[in-house]
Each structure stands twice: as structure tokens, then as C-alpha cells.
Short mmCIF file of C-alpha atoms in Angstrom, two decimals:
data_model
loop_
_atom_site.label_atom_id
_atom_site.label_comp_id
_atom_site.label_asym_id
_atom_site.label_seq_id
_atom_site.Cartn_x
_atom_site.Cartn_y
_atom_site.Cartn_z
CA UNK J 1 -67.88 -50.63 22.44
CA UNK J 2 -65.11 -52.45 24.32
CA UNK J 3 -64.49 -49.68 26.86
CA UNK J 4 -67.20 -49.37 29.52
CA UNK J 5 -67.54 -46.23 31.62
CA UNK J 6 -68.56 -47.09 35.20
CA UNK J 7 -69.00 -43.49 36.24
CA UNK J 8 -72.53 -43.99 37.60
CA UNK J 9 -71.28 -46.83 39.85
CA UNK J 10 -68.55 -44.63 41.31
CA UNK J 11 -70.99 -41.72 41.68
CA UNK J 12 -73.39 -43.96 43.59
CA UNK J 13 -70.54 -45.18 45.83
CA UNK J 14 -69.50 -41.59 46.57
CA UNK J 15 -73.14 -40.46 46.86
CA UNK J 16 -72.69 -37.54 44.49
CA UNK J 17 -75.25 -36.29 41.99
CA UNK J 18 -74.51 -35.68 38.29
CA UNK J 19 -75.07 -31.94 38.63
CA UNK J 20 -72.71 -31.67 41.62
CA UNK J 21 -70.00 -33.71 39.86
CA UNK J 22 -70.35 -31.66 36.67
CA UNK J 23 -69.99 -28.44 38.65
CA UNK J 24 -67.02 -29.84 40.59
CA UNK J 25 -65.03 -30.90 37.52
CA UNK J 26 -66.11 -27.95 35.37
CA UNK J 27 -67.93 -29.67 32.51
CA UNK J 28 -71.53 -29.27 31.41
CA UNK J 29 -74.15 -31.76 32.69
CA UNK J 30 -74.83 -32.61 29.03
CA UNK J 31 -71.21 -33.69 28.52
CA UNK J 32 -71.28 -35.68 31.77
CA UNK J 33 -74.41 -37.40 30.52
CA UNK J 34 -72.62 -38.31 27.24
CA UNK J 35 -69.83 -39.87 29.33
CA UNK J 36 -72.23 -41.71 31.67
CA UNK J 37 -74.35 -43.11 28.83
CA UNK J 38 -71.38 -44.64 26.97
CA UNK J 39 -71.85 -42.20 24.06
CA UNK J 40 -68.42 -40.54 24.40
CA UNK J 41 -65.83 -41.33 21.72
CA UNK J 42 -62.87 -39.91 23.66
CA UNK J 43 -62.02 -38.60 27.13
CA UNK J 44 -59.37 -35.94 27.72
CA UNK J 45 -56.70 -36.75 30.32
CA UNK J 46 -57.51 -33.45 32.03
CA UNK J 47 -61.18 -34.48 32.40
CA UNK J 48 -60.17 -37.93 33.66
CA UNK J 49 -57.81 -36.28 36.13
CA UNK J 50 -60.58 -34.01 37.43
CA UNK J 51 -63.05 -36.90 37.74
CA UNK J 52 -60.52 -39.03 39.66
CA UNK J 53 -59.78 -36.07 41.93
CA UNK J 54 -63.47 -35.35 42.58
CA UNK J 55 -64.40 -39.00 43.20
CA UNK J 56 -61.12 -39.91 44.91
CA UNK J 57 -60.57 -42.95 42.73
CA UNK J 58 -58.29 -44.44 40.04
CA UNK J 59 -58.95 -44.31 36.24
CA UNK J 60 -59.41 -48.09 36.38
CA UNK J 61 -62.37 -47.62 38.74
CA UNK J 62 -64.14 -45.59 36.07
CA UNK J 63 -63.00 -47.27 32.84
CA UNK J 64 -63.25 -50.99 32.18
CA UNK J 65 -62.26 -53.07 29.15
CA UNK J 66 -64.71 -55.73 27.93
CA UNK J 67 -63.83 -57.66 24.76
CA UNK J 68 -66.44 -57.35 21.98
CA UNK J 69 -68.71 -60.36 21.52
CA UNK J 70 -68.34 -62.01 18.10
CA UNK M 1 -63.63 -17.12 13.87
CA UNK M 2 -67.06 -17.00 12.32
CA UNK M 3 -66.56 -16.52 8.58
CA UNK M 4 -70.28 -16.03 7.91
CA UNK M 5 -70.14 -12.68 9.75
CA UNK M 6 -67.56 -11.33 7.25
CA UNK M 7 -69.28 -9.12 4.67
CA UNK M 8 -67.15 -10.48 1.79
CA UNK M 9 -68.24 -14.04 2.68
CA UNK M 10 -71.96 -13.32 2.26
CA UNK M 11 -71.23 -11.25 -0.88
CA UNK M 12 -69.39 -14.19 -2.47
CA UNK M 13 -72.12 -16.57 -1.38
CA UNK M 14 -74.82 -14.40 -2.95
CA UNK M 15 -72.73 -13.94 -6.10
CA UNK M 16 -72.30 -17.72 -6.42
CA UNK M 17 -76.05 -18.20 -5.97
CA UNK M 18 -76.68 -15.53 -8.62
CA UNK M 19 -74.20 -17.25 -10.95
CA UNK M 20 -76.11 -20.52 -10.48
CA UNK M 21 -79.26 -18.67 -11.50
CA UNK M 22 -77.50 -17.36 -14.61
CA UNK M 23 -76.40 -20.92 -15.45
CA UNK M 24 -79.99 -22.11 -15.04
CA UNK M 25 -81.20 -19.43 -17.46
CA UNK M 26 -78.41 -20.35 -19.92
CA UNK M 27 -79.45 -23.99 -19.68
CA UNK M 28 -83.07 -23.05 -20.30
CA UNK M 29 -82.09 -20.90 -23.30
CA UNK M 30 -79.92 -23.78 -24.51
CA UNK M 31 -82.94 -26.08 -24.38
CA UNK M 32 -85.15 -23.59 -26.23
CA UNK M 33 -82.76 -22.23 -28.86
CA UNK M 34 -80.16 -25.03 -28.77
CA UNK M 35 -81.39 -26.77 -31.90
CA UNK M 36 -81.40 -23.64 -34.09
CA UNK M 37 -78.04 -22.48 -32.71
CA UNK M 38 -76.38 -25.88 -33.13
CA UNK M 39 -77.88 -26.28 -36.61
CA UNK M 40 -76.46 -22.89 -37.59
CA UNK M 41 -73.03 -23.74 -36.13
CA UNK M 42 -73.12 -27.21 -37.71
CA UNK M 43 -74.01 -25.82 -41.13
CA UNK M 44 -71.28 -23.19 -40.88
CA UNK M 45 -68.82 -26.00 -40.06
CA UNK M 46 -68.02 -25.02 -36.47
CA UNK M 47 -68.97 -28.36 -34.83
CA UNK M 48 -68.53 -30.41 -37.98
CA UNK M 49 -65.24 -31.95 -36.89
CA UNK M 50 -63.74 -35.23 -37.81
CA UNK M 51 -65.52 -38.42 -36.68
CA UNK M 52 -64.74 -42.08 -36.10
CA UNK M 53 -64.56 -43.32 -39.67
CA UNK M 54 -64.54 -47.03 -38.78
CA UNK M 55 -68.25 -46.68 -37.81
CA UNK M 56 -69.81 -46.73 -41.28
CA UNK M 57 -73.23 -45.41 -40.19
CA UNK M 58 -71.57 -42.15 -39.11
CA UNK M 59 -70.73 -41.36 -42.73
CA UNK M 60 -74.21 -39.85 -43.02
CA UNK M 61 -73.94 -36.26 -41.86
CA UNK M 62 -77.58 -36.21 -40.67
CA UNK M 63 -76.97 -39.15 -38.32
CA UNK M 64 -73.88 -37.40 -36.94
CA UNK M 65 -75.95 -34.27 -36.28
CA UNK M 66 -78.67 -36.34 -34.56
CA UNK M 67 -76.03 -37.98 -32.32
CA UNK M 68 -74.58 -34.54 -31.56
CA UNK M 69 -77.99 -33.07 -30.65
CA UNK M 70 -78.92 -36.10 -28.54
CA UNK M 71 -75.73 -35.64 -26.53
CA UNK M 72 -76.49 -31.91 -26.26
CA UNK M 73 -80.01 -32.38 -24.87
CA UNK M 74 -79.03 -35.26 -22.56
CA UNK M 75 -76.23 -33.08 -21.15
CA UNK M 76 -78.48 -30.06 -20.57
CA UNK M 77 -81.00 -32.34 -18.82
CA UNK M 78 -78.28 -33.57 -16.47
CA UNK M 79 -77.06 -29.98 -15.99
CA UNK M 80 -80.40 -29.15 -14.30
CA UNK M 81 -79.56 -31.80 -11.69
CA UNK M 82 -76.11 -30.23 -11.20
CA UNK M 83 -77.68 -26.78 -10.72
CA UNK M 84 -80.20 -28.28 -8.27
CA UNK M 85 -77.33 -29.80 -6.24
CA UNK M 86 -75.26 -26.61 -6.28
CA UNK M 87 -78.18 -24.34 -5.30
CA UNK M 88 -79.20 -26.63 -2.41
CA UNK M 89 -75.59 -26.81 -1.26
CA UNK M 90 -75.27 -23.01 -1.29
CA UNK M 91 -78.60 -22.57 0.50
CA UNK M 92 -77.44 -24.96 3.24
CA UNK M 93 -74.20 -22.98 3.60
CA UNK M 94 -76.23 -19.77 3.80
CA UNK M 95 -78.32 -21.31 6.60
CA UNK M 96 -75.13 -22.25 8.44
CA UNK M 97 -75.58 -25.99 7.86
CA UNK M 98 -72.09 -26.94 6.66
CA UNK M 99 -70.91 -30.20 8.24
CA UNK M 100 -73.99 -32.16 7.25
CA UNK M 101 -74.43 -35.44 5.37
CA UNK M 102 -76.97 -33.73 3.07
CA UNK M 103 -74.18 -31.56 1.68
CA UNK M 104 -72.05 -34.59 0.82
CA UNK M 105 -75.09 -36.09 -0.90
CA UNK M 106 -75.43 -32.98 -3.08
CA UNK M 107 -71.70 -33.10 -3.87
CA UNK M 108 -72.03 -36.77 -4.86
CA UNK M 109 -74.97 -35.84 -7.07
CA UNK M 110 -72.93 -33.13 -8.80
CA UNK M 111 -69.90 -35.37 -9.35
CA UNK M 112 -71.99 -38.31 -10.64
CA UNK M 113 -73.75 -35.93 -13.05
CA UNK M 114 -70.36 -34.67 -14.28
CA UNK M 115 -69.22 -38.26 -14.87
CA UNK M 116 -72.47 -38.98 -16.74
CA UNK M 117 -71.94 -35.93 -18.98
CA UNK M 118 -68.38 -37.17 -19.55
CA UNK M 119 -69.70 -40.59 -20.60
CA UNK M 120 -72.35 -39.12 -22.90
CA UNK M 121 -69.82 -36.79 -24.56
CA UNK M 122 -67.31 -39.63 -25.03
CA UNK M 123 -70.00 -41.55 -26.92
CA UNK M 124 -70.89 -38.36 -28.81
CA UNK M 125 -67.26 -37.76 -29.71
CA UNK M 126 -67.53 -40.71 -32.14
CA UNK M 127 -69.72 -38.39 -34.22
CA UNK M 128 -67.90 -35.14 -33.54
CA UNK M 129 -64.45 -34.97 -31.95
CA UNK M 130 -65.32 -31.52 -30.46
CA UNK M 131 -67.36 -33.30 -27.76
CA UNK M 132 -64.26 -35.09 -26.53
CA UNK M 133 -62.98 -31.85 -24.96
CA UNK M 134 -66.30 -31.38 -23.12
CA UNK M 135 -66.02 -34.93 -21.78
CA UNK M 136 -62.53 -34.12 -20.46
CA UNK M 137 -63.87 -31.01 -18.69
CA UNK M 138 -66.75 -33.08 -17.21
CA UNK M 139 -64.31 -35.71 -15.96
CA UNK M 140 -61.99 -33.10 -14.42
CA UNK M 141 -64.79 -31.20 -12.63
CA UNK M 142 -66.32 -34.49 -11.44
CA UNK M 143 -62.99 -35.59 -9.97
CA UNK M 144 -62.49 -32.28 -8.16
CA UNK M 145 -66.00 -32.36 -6.66
CA UNK M 146 -65.50 -36.01 -5.66
CA UNK M 147 -62.24 -35.09 -3.85
CA UNK M 148 -63.98 -32.24 -1.98
CA UNK M 149 -66.81 -34.62 -1.06
CA UNK M 150 -64.36 -37.15 0.41
CA UNK M 151 -62.67 -34.39 2.45
CA UNK M 152 -66.08 -33.17 3.64
CA UNK M 153 -67.13 -36.72 4.60
CA UNK M 154 -63.98 -37.11 6.71
CA UNK M 155 -64.48 -33.65 8.25
CA UNK M 156 -68.04 -34.59 9.29
CA UNK M 157 -66.75 -37.78 10.96
CA UNK M 158 -64.01 -35.82 12.76
CA UNK M 159 -66.49 -33.16 13.86
CA UNK M 160 -68.90 -35.74 15.32
CA UNK M 161 -65.97 -37.38 17.13
CA UNK M 162 -64.90 -33.99 18.50
CA UNK M 163 -68.46 -33.28 19.64
CA UNK M 164 -68.41 -36.53 21.62
CA UNK M 165 -65.04 -35.85 23.27
CA UNK M 166 -65.52 -35.00 26.94
#
């Protein structure tokens, strides 16, 4: 997929575990895992807002666009 | 709201399953007594309708009856497949498996079988025009089931997308 989720990079930078982040933003660890492993098909703005607030970053730090290889 | 917890829902589901069983028995009886029944009706002139007169070999009444009976037995054979699809579909619904690709497969099976019956009866209608009405019913039911299958297919895609929305 063209959109890459760099959540694990930001989590490593902020030194926060997946369980702690899931608890902080109020989603299940299973859903956070879906997001981290590039399996998610959509992200709600409210979730993105909570992630940015918890990690003190911008949406662009988490999401990245990479053109598909042909 | 969970519809499966409604008492009327499970009653209707069980009634539909029972109706499928009745259809299976009818089909079985049709296979066993179909020849005698059709012969009786044919002799009394009930199915002996007009036929396509440009096909000279259909002038022989015996050949027309053979064509009619062949269509009858081919259709009942395919009906078993339809009942198999419907019963499996209902059993999946009873188990709570609704948005599943298996269900769309069973719906495809049912609609393809309906189209096959339609095709067989169209060919049979050369020998007896009465079969033409059965082919129309087969086509109509097949189209309805195909529409429901397409809706179900889309619903499954939307559900999987919703499941992967964080």
C-alpha cells in the first residue's frame, strides 16, 4: 500500500510501549497492532488526534506516502 | 441489535429450514412418481400444449413426451443442488455465520442452478410451450438471488474494511 504507518518509529523515539500507548489513547492493543503492522484500511481522525497527542507529534510523523512500484 | 435473539427470527429460520425439507421430499417424490404423474397429465392433455412446428421431428408425440420428461428429470436433478445450497446457507445463518464468502458461494450456486433450469426449460419449450413459463420463473428467481449475492459480496467487503478501521 502507498501509505506507510511509521508508528513503531515514533514509539521507539518516545520510548513508549504498545500496551501503554493503547491504554493512553483508549484503543485495544489488537487494534494498535493492526495499525502498526500496516494492516489497517482506514484511521479515524479522532484516533489520529489521540495518537498525535500521546506521542507529541504531527500526523506526517506517523503517516508517510510512498508511490507504488510498477 | 442482535436479531438472532428475537424469538420470531429463529421461528422463521426453522420454518424456512422445514420448508426446504418439504421441497426435498417433493423433489424425491417427483423423481419416483414423476413419470407416472406426467404420463397421466400428458395423456389427459394437461401438458400437451402447442410445440414448435418448424422442427419436423417434434411432430411425433412420443418424441415430444421424451423431451418433456428429459427436461423434467434434469430440472429435478439440479433442484437437489439448489436445496443443498439453501440448506447450507440457512445452517450458516443459524450458526451466526452471515458475512462469509461461503454464503455468497451458495447463493451463486443457487442462481446458476436457476439459470440452468431456465436454459433446459427453454429448450424443452420447443416440445411443450408450458415449459416456457417455468423457464421464466427460473430466470426471475436466478436474477433475484444473483442481486442478493452481489449485495452480500459488497457487504462482506465493507465489513472487512470496517473491521480494519482503527
